[in-house]
Every structure is written in structure tokens, then in C-alpha cells.
Amino acid sequence: MRRNTSTPMSDRSSMSRRLFLTATGAVSLGITLTACGGDSGGTSASAKPVGQADIDKAMKTPTELTFWTWVPNIDKEVALFEAKYPAIKVKVVNAGQGTPQYTKLRTALKAGSGAPDMVQIEYQAIPTFTITDSLLDLRPYGASALKERFVDWTWQQVSGSKGEVWAIPQDTGPLGMLYRKDIFDKHGIQVPTTWDEFAAAARRLHKADPDIYLTNLASGQVAAWHGLLWQAGAKPYVLSGKSDITIAVDDAVSRKLGAYWGGLAQEGVISTDPDFTDGWYAGFNKGKYATWITAAWGPAFLSGSAKATTGKWRAAPLPQWDAAKPSSGNWGGSTTAVIRSTKNPVAAAMFAQFLNSDPASAKMFATEQFFFPATKSLLADATFTGDAPAFYGGQKVNQVFADISSTVNSSFQWPPFLDQAATDWTETVGKSLADKTDTVRALGTWQSRLTTYAKSQGFTVETP
């Protein structure tokens, strides 16, 4: 559905579960791989830059590109590119959301045919494809010049250890907190600025009204857990080259989170309901949850899913482990990458860059698909940050999350086997939250299982 750029967030009730999945991305990658040695793949660091004359010639040569993406109505952004480069036609294909698309892509790459020129890929999936030399390094095509246009941490997410540019950021999901102002006011609760204050408020609120929980930490939400690890400064995965990886999902920082959230779950002062279920939606509408720890796509989603609570919600940064050093993590977001086997690398690289850095295209993602921006200019655009939706009592929610975006830690890395990490987390840490058992102990089991898997795939594994 087309939206006018002035459409307030409170009117975005048409945001469907499909659009939610588009914003958050799928965690599981459904991949089995074997580590291999050698260079980091893609275009080598010494690759000669493509000259402007060659770029001009390629963009004037009739060409058809294939783009795999699950973004609804992206034809509108694609049309902007085709208008600027009329010789280039882009065929948009929805090959599946997240995991189904990645599965098809790997099949095509293995077969040596059928792969697209460009592909939508989530931040956490990039290592999965760079380790198999499947992505094109975009530096020779001018991508490095775009670095300053994007929020620093997003550029770090798409960059290789040798300076490669594997993709162009499209949207993000910096973590913040949505809270019920009416419930806080009724019970005299101040917006918590530290996790200690948050825990105290959780105990106080649930004691005062056993039907209300300060928050819900879904026992199956591994993406949110990684976002919280990210905020806390954890480095659960550090990949060196292609075959050496440090796995630290049971280190001091992880155990701090495990003791904290596992303890609150055992006390019964937070809920661990499965999210995105009928019961979970009902919980928001009935006031069961007083906060939602969520990403920047959350405000638009909630306004369409909890209409009975219009005007009662507000946004705030996450509580902090160290209030003197504000920090956040990320949950969700995608990029545009170019497949290394493309027959049209110049046109494909230019498309990936234009789609996400052109001001009109980037703004269209924010106003048509309600994506949260990755570009610094849009995060500073008053027409975006000044939106004051009635659902949030007239608060400038986009501004809150724009400020949060600048605090996201830039050092977080993903493993090349996130699917296994997610599966093992759900069966260990997630299960401990649901069953109210020892979460810290479950972290040790997660570490052991993931280490065993990585070694079976040929990785040399180090632990803290």
C-alpha cells in the first residue's frame, strides 16, 4: 500500500506480519558448511578500481539484472534506479523470506547457475556467504566513497577484515524500550535508566499487580538475546580468516546476562511467553506487558497491533549496564549485496549503491516500507525525526531511536553458522528461560554444543 511521506506512525495499522518479518529478518540461515583456508575471497585488496569511463559505458549498455528480495513494493525504489539508468532493467524476484531465499541461493551457487546478480541479505548472514567466496567486493566500483553516508556501526557490519565492502546497508534495528506510561504513572515507576533499576521495577510492579509483568523475554527469541549481548559489549563470535573462530557465549558478559534474565524469569517477575502469537498480541492489548524491549521497527509494528492502547505508550533508550557509557545493540535490518558470479558486476554494484544511498530511494524505504534508516542524513532529517504519532502521545519516537542508533556498539560480529547458534540457543538458554531453570548453566551447554559443531565443520575454535 502506498503511503504519503507525511503519514503518521499512528496510521500505519496495515503493517502486516509479512512486513514485520521484512524489517526484523529471519535468524536461522539453514546452512551446513565446512571451513576453508586461504584469503577472504571476493575481489582482492589489490583489485584495480573500475574507471569512470567504464562505469559510464556499462550503465548505458542495455542490461537486465536479477534482484532477489523479499521487501514488499520495492518496485517503487527500483523504478528510481531505472529512471536514472534507462538502459538497465531490473527483474525483481521474491525467492523467499530469509532462510528459504538463502537455501535457494546456496543451491544455485553450488550448481553454478540460477543465482541472481544482487540479493537482499541480513547483516548476520553476511559471514555465511563471504566465507564461501560468494559475494563481490564492492570497493573497485566506488563503494568506499559511501562510508560516511552511513551510520558507523552499519558500515562495520558490511566490511571485511581486509577492508572489503561486501554489501550496502539498507535498514537497521537499534534496540530501545517501549513502555506503558499509564502503568508506570499508576504505580509510581520512573523510567529505568539502568538494568538494576529495571529489575527493581519488575519486582515492584508484579508484586503490586500479579497480572502485569514489566516485560516479556520470549524464550524463543534468539535475535533479541544477541541484541542484548551486543548492548552489553559481548563478543560471542570473533572470526579470524576463514577457519579460526573464538566462541565466547559463556564468558563473563554472557553469564552476567544469563544470571540477570534467568533470575528474573525464575522469580516470576517477567514473563517468557512465545512472541508473535495470538496470546502475545492479546497481552499487549490487555496491558499484560508494561514494556517491550524492541528494535526501531517496533514502534510502527506495535501501533498496528495494539490499537486498544493508543496514546499510552512512550519510547526510551534501553536501561544501561553503565549509565556513564550509553550503549545499545541491534535487532534486524538488511543490506544489498552483489553475487560474485554476476556477469554484470558494474551495473549490479551501481544498483546496490544507488538503491540504499540515493536520498530519494532511502527515504522511500522509510516512508513506504517503514524501515528504520541506515543513512546519517535521513536520521537527521526533521521530516523523519519530527513525526509525532498519537499512538505514542505525540512523542517524537523516530528521534528517540535515531539518538539510540548513534550508541550501537561497532565491534559486534556474527558467526558463519548462525543457524546452528540459534538452534542450540533455543534448546539450551531459551529452554532454561521457559522452564525457569539455571540459565547460566544453560550458557555452558550452549557453548559446548556450538564449539563441537564448529570443530565438526573444520574450524579451529578458541574459547576465552
PDB file of N, CA and C in Angstrom, residues 177 192-203 214-215 260-261 264 270 291 293 319:
ATOM      1  N   MET A 177      13.457   0.773  24.208  1.00  0.00           N
ATOM      2  CA  MET A 177      12.402   0.262  25.082  1.00  0.00           C
ATOM      3  C   MET A 177      11.115   1.071  24.879  1.00  0.00           C
ATOM      4  N   PRO A 192      13.251   3.305  33.946  1.00  0.00           N
ATOM      5  CA  PRO A 192      14.552   2.826  34.416  1.00  0.00           C
ATOM      6  C   PRO A 192      15.679   3.197  33.450  1.00  0.00           C
ATOM      7  N   THR A 193      16.744   3.714  34.012  1.00  0.00           N
ATOM      8  CA  THR A 193      17.900   4.089  33.187  1.00  0.00           C
ATOM      9  C   THR A 193      19.035   3.078  33.326  1.00  0.00           C
ATOM     10  N   THR A 194      18.942   2.188  34.316  1.00  0.00           N
ATOM     11  CA  THR A 194      19.928   1.123  34.487  1.00  0.00           C
ATOM     12  C   THR A 194      19.190  -0.199  34.603  1.00  0.00           C
ATOM     13  N   TRP A 195      19.898  -1.297  34.364  1.00  0.00           N
ATOM     14  CA  TRP A 195      19.268  -2.616  34.470  1.00  0.00           C
ATOM     15  C   TRP A 195      18.954  -2.963  35.924  1.00  0.00           C
ATOM     16  N   ASP A 196      19.705  -2.398  36.870  1.00  0.00           N
ATOM     17  CA  ASP A 196      19.359  -2.605  38.281  1.00  0.00           C
ATOM     18  C   ASP A 196      18.010  -1.968  38.585  1.00  0.00           C
ATOM     19  N   GLU A 197      17.794  -0.760  38.079  1.00  0.00           N
ATOM     20  CA  GLU A 197      16.506  -0.093  38.276  1.00  0.00           C
ATOM     21  C   GLU A 197      15.382  -0.874  37.585  1.00  0.00           C
ATOM     22  N   PHE A 198      15.691  -1.438  36.435  1.00  0.00           N
ATOM     23  CA  PHE A 198      14.701  -2.217  35.698  1.00  0.00           C
ATOM     24  C   PHE A 198      14.276  -3.438  36.514  1.00  0.00           C
ATOM     25  N   ALA A 199      15.245  -4.146  37.088  1.00  0.00           N
ATOM     26  CA  ALA A 199      14.932  -5.328  37.898  1.00  0.00           C
ATOM     27  C   ALA A 199      14.095  -4.949  39.119  1.00  0.00           C
ATOM     28  N   ALA A 200      14.452  -3.850  39.763  1.00  0.00           N
ATOM     29  CA  ALA A 200      13.690  -3.405  40.939  1.00  0.00           C
ATOM     30  C   ALA A 200      12.263  -3.054  40.548  1.00  0.00           C
ATOM     31  N   ALA A 201      12.093  -2.407  39.408  1.00  0.00           N
ATOM     32  CA  ALA A 201      10.754  -2.042  38.935  1.00  0.00           C
ATOM     33  C   ALA A 201       9.952  -3.287  38.579  1.00  0.00           C
ATOM     34  N   ALA A 202      10.612  -4.304  38.025  1.00  0.00           N
ATOM     35  CA  ALA A 202       9.918  -5.544  37.680  1.00  0.00           C
ATOM     36  C   ALA A 202       9.349  -6.207  38.927  1.00  0.00           C
ATOM     37  N   ARG A 203      10.141  -6.242  39.980  1.00  0.00           N
ATOM     38  CA  ARG A 203       9.672  -6.860  41.231  1.00  0.00           C
ATOM     39  C   ARG A 203       8.544  -6.037  41.860  1.00  0.00           C
ATOM     40  N   LEU A 214       6.650  -6.495  33.970  1.00  0.00           N
ATOM     41  CA  LEU A 214       7.332  -5.325  33.425  1.00  0.00           C
ATOM     42  C   LEU A 214       7.701  -5.554  31.961  1.00  0.00           C
ATOM     43  N   THR A 215       8.059  -6.805  31.643  1.00  0.00           N
ATOM     44  CA  THR A 215       8.366  -7.102  30.249  1.00  0.00           C
ATOM     45  C   THR A 215       8.213  -8.584  29.987  1.00  0.00           C
ATOM     46  N   TYR A 260      21.109 -12.414  35.120  1.00  0.00           N
ATOM     47  CA  TYR A 260      20.117 -11.340  35.233  1.00  0.00           C
ATOM     48  C   TYR A 260      18.748 -11.790  34.729  1.00  0.00           C
ATOM     49  N   TRP A 261      18.687 -12.182  33.457  1.00  0.00           N
ATOM     50  CA  TRP A 261      17.393 -12.522  32.872  1.00  0.00           C
ATOM     51  C   TRP A 261      16.868 -13.863  33.385  1.00  0.00           C
ATOM     52  N   LEU A 264      15.375 -13.157  36.848  1.00  0.00           N
ATOM     53  CA  LEU A 264      14.058 -12.509  36.812  1.00  0.00           C
ATOM     54  C   LEU A 264      12.980 -13.495  36.368  1.00  0.00           C
ATOM     55  N   ILE A 270       9.119 -11.434  35.363  1.00  0.00           N
ATOM     56  CA  ILE A 270       8.976 -11.177  33.926  1.00  0.00           C
ATOM     57  C   ILE A 270       8.350 -12.428  33.319  1.00  0.00           C
ATOM     58  N   THR A 291       6.377  -3.078  29.287  1.00  0.00           N
ATOM     59  CA  THR A 291       7.411  -2.607  28.361  1.00  0.00           C
ATOM     60  C   THR A 291       7.602  -3.653  27.271  1.00  0.00           C
ATOM     61  N   ILE A 293      11.066  -4.608  25.050  1.00  0.00           N
ATOM     62  CA  ILE A 293      12.439  -4.385  24.618  1.00  0.00           C
ATOM     63  C   ILE A 293      12.462  -4.735  23.135  1.00  0.00           C
ATOM     64  N   PRO A 319      17.698   0.442  29.285  1.00  0.00           N
ATOM     65  CA  PRO A 319      18.453   0.621  30.526  1.00  0.00           C
ATOM     66  C   PRO A 319      19.911   0.238  30.262  1.00  0.00           C
TER      67      PRO A 319
END
